[in-house]
Coordinates of C-alpha atoms in Angstrom, one line a residue:
M200 CA 195.4 68.8 53.0
V201 CA 195.8 69.6 56.7
K202 CA 196.7 73.2 55.8
I203 CA 193.5 73.5 53.7
I204 CA 191.4 72.3 56.6
Y205 CA 193.1 74.8 59.0
V206 CA 192.5 77.7 56.5
L207 CA 188.8 76.7 56.1
A208 CA 188.4 76.5 59.9
F209 CA 190.0 79.9 60.2
L210 CA 187.7 81.4 57.6
I211 CA 184.6 79.9 59.3
A212 CA 185.7 81.2 62.7
S213 CA 186.3 84.6 61.2
I214 CA 182.9 84.7 59.6
C215 CA 181.2 83.6 62.8
S216 CA 183.2 86.2 64.8
I217 CA 182.1 89.0 62.3
E218 CA 178.5 87.8 62.5
A219 CA 178.6 87.8 66.3
Q220 CA 180.1 91.2 66.4
D221 CA 177.5 92.5 64.0
Y222 CA 174.7 91.0 66.1
S223 CA 176.2 92.5 69.2
L224 CA 176.1 95.9 67.5
R225 CA 172.5 95.3 66.5
Q226 CA 171.6 94.3 70.0
S227 CA 173.3 97.4 71.4
Q228 CA 171.4 99.6 69.0
M229 CA 168.1 97.9 69.8
I230 CA 168.7 98.7 73.5
A231 CA 169.7 102.3 72.6
D232 CA 166.5 102.7 70.5
L233 CA 164.4 101.2 73.4
K234 CA 165.8 104.0 75.6
I235 CA 164.7 106.6 73.0
I236 CA 161.2 105.1 72.9
K237 CA 161.0 105.1 76.7
H238 CA 162.0 108.8 76.6
E239 CA 159.3 109.6 74.0
F240 CA 156.7 107.9 76.3
E241 CA 157.8 110.0 79.3
I242 CA 157.6 113.2 77.2
N243 CA 154.5 112.7 75.2
Y244 CA 152.1 110.3 76.9
A245 CA 149.5 112.2 78.8
P246 CA 147.5 109.4 80.5
F247 CA 150.7 108.2 82.2
E248 CA 149.4 108.5 85.8
W249 CA 145.9 107.4 84.9
K250 CA 147.3 104.1 83.4
R251 CA 149.4 103.6 86.5
K252 CA 146.3 104.0 88.7
Y253 CA 143.7 102.2 86.5
L254 CA 145.8 99.4 85.0
H255 CA 148.7 99.3 87.5
W256 CA 150.9 100.0 84.4
N257 CA 154.5 100.8 85.0
L258 CA 156.7 102.0 82.2
D259 CA 160.0 101.0 83.8
H260 CA 158.7 97.5 84.3
E261 CA 157.5 97.2 80.7
V262 CA 160.8 98.6 79.3
T263 CA 162.8 96.2 81.5
K264 CA 160.7 93.3 80.1
A265 CA 161.4 94.4 76.6
K266 CA 165.2 94.8 77.3
E267 CA 165.3 91.3 78.8
K268 CA 163.7 89.8 75.7
I269 CA 166.3 91.5 73.5
L270 CA 169.3 90.4 75.7
S271 CA 168.0 86.8 76.1
S272 CA 168.0 86.1 72.3
L273 CA 171.1 84.9 70.6
S274 CA 169.8 86.0 67.2
L275 CA 166.9 88.4 67.2
S276 CA 165.4 89.2 63.8
T277 CA 164.1 92.6 62.9
K278 CA 160.5 91.3 63.0
Q279 CA 161.0 89.8 66.4
Y280 CA 162.3 93.1 67.6
H281 CA 159.3 94.8 66.1
Q282 CA 157.1 92.4 68.1
I283 CA 158.8 93.4 71.3
I284 CA 158.3 97.1 70.6
R285 CA 154.6 96.4 69.6
D286 CA 154.0 94.6 72.9
L287 CA 155.4 97.5 74.8
F288 CA 152.9 99.8 73.1
N289 CA 150.1 97.4 73.7
S290 CA 150.8 97.3 77.4
V291 CA 149.1 100.7 77.9
Q292 CA 145.8 99.4 76.4
D293 CA 145.3 102.6 74.5
L294 CA 143.6 102.8 71.1
H295 CA 145.4 106.0 70.3
T296 CA 148.9 104.7 71.1
Y297 CA 150.7 102.4 68.7
V298 CA 153.8 101.9 66.7
R299 CA 153.9 101.6 62.9
F300 CA 156.6 100.0 60.8
Y301 CA 157.8 100.5 57.3
A302 CA 156.3 97.8 55.1
T303 CA 154.3 97.6 51.9
E304 CA 153.0 94.1 51.9
Y305 CA 149.3 93.5 52.4
A306 CA 146.5 91.2 51.4
F307 CA 142.7 91.5 51.7
L308 CA 139.4 89.9 50.8
P309 CA 136.5 92.1 49.8
F310 CA 134.2 91.3 52.7
C311 CA 133.9 92.0 56.4
V312 CA 132.7 90.0 59.4
Q313 CA 131.5 90.9 62.8
G314 CA 131.1 88.6 65.8
V315 CA 128.4 88.2 68.4
Q316 CA 127.8 85.4 70.9
G317 CA 130.7 83.3 69.4
H318 CA 129.3 83.5 65.9
Y319 CA 130.8 85.5 63.0
F320 CA 128.5 87.0 60.4
V321 CA 129.2 88.7 57.1
V322 CA 128.2 92.4 57.4
W323 CA 129.6 93.7 54.1
V324 CA 130.6 92.1 50.9
D325 CA 131.7 93.5 47.5
N326 CA 128.8 92.1 45.4
L327 CA 130.7 92.8 42.1
W328 CA 133.6 90.7 43.4
A329 CA 131.3 88.0 44.6
K330 CA 129.6 87.8 41.2
E331 CA 132.9 87.8 39.2
Q332 CA 134.4 85.1 41.5
K333 CA 131.1 83.1 41.5
V334 CA 131.1 83.2 45.3
S335 CA 127.7 82.9 46.9
L336 CA 128.7 84.8 50.0
Q337 CA 126.1 87.4 51.2
V338 CA 125.4 89.7 54.1
G339 CA 124.0 87.6 56.9
D340 CA 125.9 84.4 56.1
E341 CA 127.8 82.9 59.1
I342 CA 131.5 82.1 58.6
L343 CA 132.3 78.7 60.1
S344 CA 135.9 78.0 59.1
F345 CA 138.6 80.1 57.5
D346 CA 141.5 78.5 55.6
G347 CA 140.9 75.1 57.4
S348 CA 140.6 76.5 60.9
P349 CA 137.5 77.4 63.0
V350 CA 137.0 81.1 62.5
E351 CA 136.9 81.9 66.2
E352 CA 140.5 80.4 66.5
V353 CA 141.7 82.6 63.6
V354 CA 140.2 85.8 65.1
E355 CA 141.6 85.0 68.5
K356 CA 145.1 84.5 67.0
I357 CA 144.7 87.9 65.3
R358 CA 143.7 89.5 68.5
L359 CA 146.6 88.1 70.5
S360 CA 149.0 89.1 67.8
A361 CA 147.6 92.6 67.3
F362 CA 146.5 93.7 70.8
G363 CA 147.9 91.2 73.3
A364 CA 146.0 91.1 76.6
N365 CA 143.5 93.8 75.5
R366 CA 140.1 91.9 75.5
N367 CA 137.3 94.5 75.5
E368 CA 134.7 94.6 72.8
T369 CA 136.4 97.3 70.7
Y370 CA 139.6 95.3 70.4
Q371 CA 137.5 92.2 69.6
H372 CA 135.7 93.9 66.8
L373 CA 138.9 95.4 65.4
S374 CA 140.4 91.9 65.4
E375 CA 137.3 90.6 63.5
W376 CA 137.8 93.3 61.0
Q377 CA 141.4 92.2 60.4
L378 CA 140.3 88.7 59.5
T379 CA 140.1 89.7 55.9
L380 CA 142.8 92.4 55.9
R381 CA 146.4 91.6 56.7
E382 CA 149.1 94.3 56.6
A383 CA 152.8 93.8 57.2
F384 CA 153.2 97.2 58.8
R385 CA 151.1 95.8 61.6
L386 CA 153.4 92.7 61.9
Q387 CA 150.8 90.4 60.5
D388 CA 151.7 87.4 58.4
V389 CA 150.4 88.3 55.0
P390 CA 148.9 85.3 53.1
Q391 CA 148.8 84.7 49.3
G392 CA 146.9 82.5 47.0
P393 CA 143.6 80.6 47.5
I394 CA 141.9 79.7 50.7
E395 CA 138.7 77.8 51.5
I396 CA 135.9 79.6 53.4
V397 CA 133.1 77.5 54.8
F398 CA 129.9 79.4 55.7
R399 CA 126.2 78.8 56.6
K400 CA 123.3 80.5 55.0
P401 CA 120.4 81.9 57.1
N402 CA 118.4 78.9 56.0
S403 CA 121.0 76.7 57.7
Q404 CA 122.4 75.4 54.4
Q405 CA 126.1 75.0 54.5
A406 CA 128.3 76.1 51.6
H407 CA 132.0 76.6 50.8
S408 CA 134.1 78.6 48.4
F409 CA 137.7 79.0 47.4
V410 CA 138.8 82.6 47.0
N411 CA 142.1 84.3 46.3
W412 CA 143.7 86.9 48.5
E413 CA 144.1 90.3 46.7
Y414 CA 147.9 90.6 47.4
A415 CA 150.5 93.4 47.2
P416 CA 154.1 92.3 47.7
E417 CA 156.7 93.7 50.1
E418 CA 159.0 96.3 48.5
I419 CA 161.1 97.0 51.6
I420 CA 163.6 94.4 52.9
N421 CA 164.3 94.9 56.6
N422 CA 166.9 92.1 57.0
Y423 CA 169.8 94.4 56.9
S424 CA 173.1 94.6 58.8
L425 CA 174.1 97.7 60.8
S426 CA 176.9 98.1 58.3
M427 CA 174.3 98.8 55.6
P428 CA 173.2 102.5 55.3
L429 CA 169.5 103.2 55.5
N430 CA 168.2 106.7 54.9
L431 CA 164.9 107.3 56.7
E432 CA 164.0 110.9 56.0
R433 CA 161.9 112.7 58.5
G434 CA 158.7 114.0 57.0
E435 CA 157.6 117.4 58.0
G436 CA 154.0 116.4 58.1
A437 CA 151.0 118.7 58.3
K438 CA 151.4 122.2 59.8
H439 CA 150.9 121.8 63.6
R440 CA 148.5 124.1 65.4
F441 CA 147.5 123.0 68.8
F442 CA 143.8 123.6 67.9
Y443 CA 144.0 121.3 64.8
Q444 CA 145.0 118.1 66.6
E445 CA 143.6 114.8 65.5
R446 CA 141.3 112.7 67.7
I447 CA 140.9 109.6 65.5
L448 CA 141.6 105.9 65.6
P449 CA 145.1 105.6 64.0
F450 CA 144.1 102.1 62.7
Y451 CA 141.4 103.7 60.5
A452 CA 143.4 106.8 59.5
S453 CA 146.4 104.7 58.2
L454 CA 144.0 102.4 56.4
V455 CA 142.2 105.0 54.3
N456 CA 145.5 106.6 53.4
H457 CA 147.1 103.3 52.4
S458 CA 145.5 102.8 49.0
S459 CA 142.2 103.4 47.2
C460 CA 141.4 99.7 47.1
L461 CA 141.7 99.4 50.9
A462 CA 139.8 102.6 51.4
N463 CA 136.9 101.1 49.5
K464 CA 137.0 98.1 51.9
A465 CA 136.6 100.4 54.9
K466 CA 132.8 99.8 55.1
L467 CA 132.5 98.8 58.7
L468 CA 134.2 102.0 60.1
G469 CA 133.3 105.4 58.8
A470 CA 130.7 104.3 56.3
K471 CA 128.0 106.7 55.1
A472 CA 125.3 104.2 55.8
N473 CA 125.1 101.9 58.8
L474 CA 124.6 98.1 58.7
F475 CA 120.8 98.2 59.5
P476 CA 118.0 99.3 57.1
A477 CA 115.7 102.3 57.5
L478 CA 114.1 102.4 61.0
G479 CA 110.6 102.7 59.5
P480 CA 108.6 103.8 56.4
V481 CA 110.7 106.6 54.9
L482 CA 108.8 109.9 54.3
W483 CA 111.7 112.0 53.2
R484 CA 115.4 111.2 52.4
A485 CA 118.3 113.6 52.0
D486 CA 120.2 113.6 48.7
L487 CA 123.6 114.7 50.0
P488 CA 127.1 113.1 49.4
D489 CA 128.4 112.8 53.0
F490 CA 125.4 112.0 55.1
E491 CA 122.6 109.4 55.3
A492 CA 119.6 111.1 56.6
Y493 CA 115.8 110.6 56.4
I494 CA 112.5 111.1 58.2
Y495 CA 110.4 108.0 58.9
S496 CA 106.9 107.4 60.3
L497 CA 106.8 105.8 63.8
K498 CA 103.5 103.9 64.2
G499 CA 101.9 106.3 61.8
S500 CA 101.7 109.0 64.5
K501 CA 105.2 110.5 64.9
N502 CA 107.7 111.6 62.3
I503 CA 111.2 110.7 63.5
G504 CA 114.4 112.0 62.0
Y505 CA 117.6 109.9 61.5
I506 CA 121.0 111.2 60.6
R507 CA 124.3 109.2 60.5
I508 CA 127.6 110.9 61.2
P509 CA 130.1 108.5 59.6
D510 CA 133.2 110.2 61.0
F511 CA 134.4 113.6 62.3
Q512 CA 137.0 114.4 59.6
G513 CA 134.8 117.2 58.2
S514 CA 135.1 120.6 56.8
E515 CA 132.9 123.7 56.1
Y516 CA 131.4 121.8 53.2
R517 CA 130.2 119.0 55.3
V518 CA 128.9 121.4 58.0
E519 CA 126.8 123.1 55.4
Q520 CA 125.3 119.7 54.4
F521 CA 124.6 119.0 58.1
Q522 CA 123.0 122.4 58.5
Q523 CA 120.6 121.7 55.6
I524 CA 119.6 118.4 57.3
I525 CA 119.1 119.9 60.7
A526 CA 116.9 122.7 59.3
K527 CA 114.7 120.1 57.7
M528 CA 114.5 118.0 60.9
E529 CA 113.6 121.0 63.0
S530 CA 110.7 121.8 60.8
C531 CA 109.4 118.3 60.1
A532 CA 110.7 115.7 62.7
D533 CA 109.2 115.3 66.2
A534 CA 112.4 113.7 67.5
L535 CA 115.9 113.1 66.0
I536 CA 118.2 110.0 66.2
V537 CA 121.9 110.7 65.6
D538 CA 123.9 107.6 64.7
V539 CA 127.6 107.6 65.7
M540 CA 128.1 103.8 65.7
N541 CA 131.2 102.5 63.9
N542 CA 132.6 106.0 63.9
P543 CA 136.4 106.3 64.1
G544 CA 136.7 109.9 65.2
G545 CA 138.4 112.9 63.6
F546 CA 138.7 116.6 64.7
S547 CA 137.2 118.1 67.8
F548 CA 136.3 121.5 66.1
Y549 CA 134.2 119.7 63.6
T550 CA 132.5 118.0 66.5
Y551 CA 131.8 121.4 68.1
A552 CA 130.3 122.6 64.8
L553 CA 127.8 119.7 64.6
A554 CA 127.0 119.8 68.3
S555 CA 126.1 123.5 68.1
M556 CA 123.2 122.6 65.8
L557 CA 121.9 119.9 68.1
T558 CA 121.1 122.2 71.0
C559 CA 119.2 125.4 71.8
K560 CA 121.2 125.9 75.1
P561 CA 125.0 126.4 75.6
L562 CA 126.9 123.2 76.1
T563 CA 129.7 123.1 78.7
N564 CA 132.7 121.6 77.0
L565 CA 134.7 118.6 78.4
K566 CA 138.1 119.2 80.0
Q567 CA 141.5 117.6 79.5
F568 CA 145.0 117.3 80.9
L569 CA 147.5 118.0 78.2
S570 CA 151.2 117.0 77.7
I571 CA 153.3 120.0 76.6
T572 CA 156.8 120.6 75.4
Q573 CA 158.7 123.7 74.3
E574 CA 157.2 123.2 70.8
D575 CA 153.7 123.6 72.2
V576 CA 154.8 126.7 74.2
Y577 CA 156.4 128.2 71.1
L578 CA 153.2 127.7 69.1
A579 CA 151.2 129.1 71.9
V580 CA 153.4 132.2 72.0
Q581 CA 152.8 132.6 68.2
T582 CA 149.1 132.1 68.6
A583 CA 148.7 134.5 71.5
S584 CA 150.7 137.2 69.6
S585 CA 148.4 136.9 66.5
L586 CA 145.2 137.0 68.6
K587 CA 145.9 139.5 71.4
N588 CA 144.4 142.6 69.7
I589 CA 141.3 141.1 68.1
V590 CA 138.1 142.9 68.9
T591 CA 135.8 142.0 66.0
D592 CA 134.6 138.9 64.2
H593 CA 136.2 140.2 61.0
E594 CA 139.6 140.5 62.6
A595 CA 139.2 137.0 64.1
A596 CA 138.5 135.5 60.6
Q597 CA 141.5 137.4 59.2
A598 CA 143.8 135.8 61.8
L599 CA 142.4 132.3 61.9
G600 CA 140.5 131.9 58.7
P601 CA 136.7 131.7 58.4
D602 CA 136.5 128.4 60.2
I603 CA 138.4 125.6 61.9
N604 CA 137.3 122.2 60.5
G605 CA 133.9 123.8 59.8
Y606 CA 133.5 125.5 63.2
A607 CA 132.8 129.2 62.5
V608 CA 135.5 131.6 63.7
D609 CA 134.4 134.7 65.6
K610 CA 135.8 137.0 68.2
R611 CA 134.6 134.8 71.1
L612 CA 136.5 131.8 69.7
A613 CA 139.6 134.0 69.2
C614 CA 139.3 135.0 72.8
Y615 CA 139.1 131.4 73.9
L616 CA 142.1 130.4 71.9
F617 CA 144.1 133.4 73.2
K618 CA 143.3 132.5 76.8
Y619 CA 144.3 128.9 76.0
A620 CA 147.6 129.9 74.5
K621 CA 148.4 132.0 77.5
Y622 CA 147.3 129.1 79.8
I623 CA 149.8 126.8 78.1
Q624 CA 152.6 129.3 78.6
D625 CA 151.7 129.9 82.2
Q626 CA 151.6 126.1 82.9
F627 CA 155.0 125.7 81.4
K628 CA 156.4 128.6 83.4
Q629 CA 155.2 126.8 86.6
G630 CA 157.3 123.8 85.5
K631 CA 154.3 121.6 84.5
Y632 CA 154.8 119.3 81.6
F633 CA 151.3 117.9 82.1
T634 CA 148.8 120.7 82.4
D635 CA 146.1 121.0 85.0
L636 CA 142.5 120.3 83.9
Y637 CA 141.3 122.9 81.3
P638 CA 138.5 123.0 78.7
M639 CA 139.4 121.0 75.5
D640 CA 141.0 123.1 72.9
G641 CA 140.4 126.2 75.1
V642 CA 136.7 126.2 74.1
E643 CA 134.9 126.6 77.4
T644 CA 131.3 126.7 76.0
I645 CA 129.8 125.5 72.7
Y646 CA 127.0 128.0 71.9
P647 CA 124.0 127.1 69.8
H648 CA 124.3 127.8 66.1
P649 CA 123.0 131.3 65.4
T650 CA 120.4 130.2 62.8
T651 CA 120.1 126.4 62.8
Q652 CA 119.2 124.4 66.0
Y653 CA 117.4 121.2 66.7
T654 CA 115.3 121.8 69.8
K655 CA 113.2 118.7 70.2
P656 CA 113.9 115.3 71.8
L657 CA 117.3 113.9 70.8
F658 CA 118.7 110.3 70.9
V659 CA 122.2 109.1 70.1
L660 CA 123.1 105.5 68.9
T661 CA 126.5 104.2 70.1
N662 CA 128.5 100.9 70.1
P663 CA 132.0 99.8 71.0
L664 CA 133.3 101.2 67.7
S665 CA 132.1 104.7 68.6
I666 CA 135.6 106.0 69.0
S667 CA 137.4 109.2 69.9
C668 CA 135.5 112.3 68.6
A669 CA 132.4 110.1 68.4
E670 CA 132.7 109.6 72.2
L671 CA 133.3 113.3 72.7
L672 CA 130.0 114.2 71.1
V673 CA 128.2 111.5 73.1
A674 CA 129.8 112.6 76.4
L675 CA 129.1 116.3 75.6
L676 CA 125.4 115.7 74.9
K677 CA 125.0 113.2 77.8
D678 CA 126.8 115.3 80.4
N679 CA 124.8 118.4 79.4
E680 CA 121.6 116.4 79.7
R681 CA 120.7 117.1 76.1
A682 CA 120.3 113.5 74.7
I683 CA 119.4 109.9 75.7
I684 CA 122.1 107.5 74.6
L685 CA 121.1 104.1 73.2
G686 CA 123.1 101.0 72.3
G687 CA 126.5 100.0 73.5
Q688 CA 129.3 101.4 75.6
T689 CA 131.8 103.5 73.6
A690 CA 135.5 102.6 73.1
G691 CA 137.2 104.8 75.7
A692 CA 139.7 106.8 73.7
G693 CA 139.1 110.6 73.4
G694 CA 142.5 112.2 73.6
T695 CA 144.6 113.9 71.0
I696 CA 147.1 112.1 68.8
V697 CA 150.9 113.0 69.0
R698 CA 153.0 111.5 66.2
R699 CA 156.7 111.2 66.7
K700 CA 159.6 110.0 64.5
Y701 CA 163.2 109.2 65.2
S702 CA 166.1 108.1 63.0
N703 CA 166.7 104.4 63.2
R704 CA 167.8 101.3 61.2
F705 CA 165.1 99.0 62.3
G706 CA 162.2 100.2 60.1
I707 CA 160.2 101.9 62.8
A708 CA 158.1 104.5 61.0
D709 CA 156.0 106.3 63.6
L710 CA 155.5 106.4 67.3
V711 CA 151.9 107.5 68.1
F712 CA 150.9 108.6 71.6
T713 CA 147.8 109.9 73.3
G714 CA 148.7 113.6 74.0
S715 CA 145.8 114.4 76.3
L716 CA 143.5 112.9 78.9
V717 CA 139.9 113.9 78.5
C718 CA 137.7 114.1 81.5
R719 CA 133.9 114.3 81.9
Y720 CA 131.8 116.6 84.1
N721 CA 132.7 114.6 87.2
E722 CA 136.4 114.9 86.3
Q723 CA 136.6 111.1 85.7
P724 CA 138.7 110.2 82.6
L725 CA 137.0 109.0 79.4
E726 CA 140.1 106.9 78.7
N727 CA 139.4 103.1 79.0
R728 CA 136.0 103.8 80.4
G729 CA 134.1 105.2 77.5
V730 CA 130.5 106.4 77.8
K731 CA 127.9 104.0 79.0
P732 CA 124.5 104.3 77.3
D733 CA 121.4 105.4 79.2
V734 CA 119.6 102.4 77.7
A735 CA 121.9 99.5 76.7
Y736 CA 121.3 97.0 74.0
R737 CA 122.8 93.6 73.8
W738 CA 123.2 92.4 70.2
T739 CA 122.4 88.8 69.4
T740 CA 122.8 86.4 66.4
E741 CA 119.3 87.3 65.3
D742 CA 120.4 90.9 64.6
Y743 CA 122.7 89.6 61.9
T744 CA 120.4 86.9 60.5
K745 CA 117.2 88.9 60.5
D746 CA 118.3 92.3 59.2
H747 CA 118.6 93.9 62.7
A748 CA 114.9 93.7 63.2
N749 CA 115.3 93.4 67.0
F750 CA 117.6 96.4 67.2
I751 CA 115.2 98.5 65.1
D752 CA 112.4 97.4 67.5
F753 CA 114.5 98.4 70.4
V754 CA 115.3 101.9 69.0
N755 CA 111.7 102.6 68.1
G756 CA 110.4 101.2 71.4
I757 CA 112.6 103.5 73.4
V758 CA 111.9 106.6 71.3
S759 CA 108.1 105.8 71.5
C760 CA 108.2 105.3 75.3
S761 CA 110.2 108.5 75.7
M762 CA 107.9 110.6 73.7
D763 CA 104.9 109.1 75.5
G764 CA 106.4 110.1 78.8
L765 CA 107.1 106.5 79.8
L766 CA 110.9 106.9 79.9
P767 CA 112.7 109.2 82.3
N768 CA 114.2 112.4 80.9
P769 CA 118.0 112.5 80.4
T770 CA 118.2 114.5 83.7
D771 CA 116.5 111.7 85.6
I772 CA 118.5 108.7 84.2
L773 CA 120.9 107.8 87.0
E774 CA 122.1 104.4 85.7
E775 CA 121.9 102.5 82.5
I776 CA 118.8 100.4 81.6
I777 CA 119.6 97.2 79.8
F778 CA 117.4 95.9 77.0
E779 CA 117.7 92.3 76.2
S780 CA 117.1 91.3 72.5
R781 CA 114.5 88.6 72.1

């Protein structure tokens, strides 16, 4: 009997020893991976010095904190390790910089909410789902509790988990959006089954419903030992050309590529139509697949055009639609309102294409600092070689194609790109891994479209979910004194996206960095600051319960005052005017 006890004790000790050795190996590999991630930050992250100055951010300090968390744990799970890495990425407070993990589990409910003044209102609901589930939830209803907890507590928990200390309005709205969308690759706890939602109707009547999460299970198990092989193949991805770089909120880009059912839920960001109804009696409406556009009567005396740009992920086909609309607006509208609220961004050349039709004068482009590696120099050498002998528009189109994201190619653009490619080479020869300030994408000036231009008063609607390329258009028009900006301050994220992968056994899928730091006319960064409106609007609960009547009055009031000469021209607005909702 004693021998049996000794044998069992020996076996238990051996197992514990093996487990301890295995965890020690895991811990060592976590530290090694952390060093790789730190190195990727140093190589790819362009706003490095800006974050140090603006946020007092220090990469060494943040990495040391992460290392201490790893070493202080006696048994760190893969998910806990993911949380440590996610916190490291959150420390830069950058909407373009994040880490994504391999996971397939998600759950969602077919409605979205948005908060204002501590209240949370339904801004979109799948009416077919509501009818089938016999749920009386409608746009304008206020959510009071969610799964037994006050909704504000649930949203705050989501914000802390997803974004940490980041508290500005953009992060708040993205947290609200995730109330009804939980994804494991964002390290969220993914619920299943029924939950109770308590909500209040606009007439103050309280109601409640039990609804079931639409659920997709996890297909990837990450609780593996280092002794287990895991093959993470490195995808080649799209062909990289330095003038095709993305400027889009990764949160949105990953969502719409996730699955068709989640893409259909993306109604708050990138939607064809905005949350508010027509701004007045509609006289004409465009019948086009990608744009909501119309002309309405303002006080029966002025015809005002409205066009919504849902995102900047366009092509030549979308540019042609936009051109049709602008031609109509130029001939029939006394002023034009361009709506880039709830716009997640896209590609800068598409932005240039649209901007060229909103002006009759050349627009001086924004500038940026750019992080560069030998890969960028290699691509620059190839580009310069293919463009060096171009002297005609036809030759330019043969080398580059007829357009870049809808922006027409001609010999002037080819010359810009050639100079840009040579500039990158020269900067690298000087030993600079972060370039000096240079026009974005090499495009120094955006010239008016040769045939289609809007020449009359221009207004742009913005809010904290005007992100990336949406901000670039706003800054471009504001800094060139072309438009009056109305609404809310933009998000503060205009740089390019750099995606990196590395082989690992911890389920880390992508490292995404901001590869450039965009600056405005005064050479001040757009990052973290965004663009302030010329006339600011503060949303209230009444906007959500009374079909945005106050916001519509605000927009029409400013447009009317401007056209009557009662509001300063864009060149004379030195600081924002704040409009308080009634």
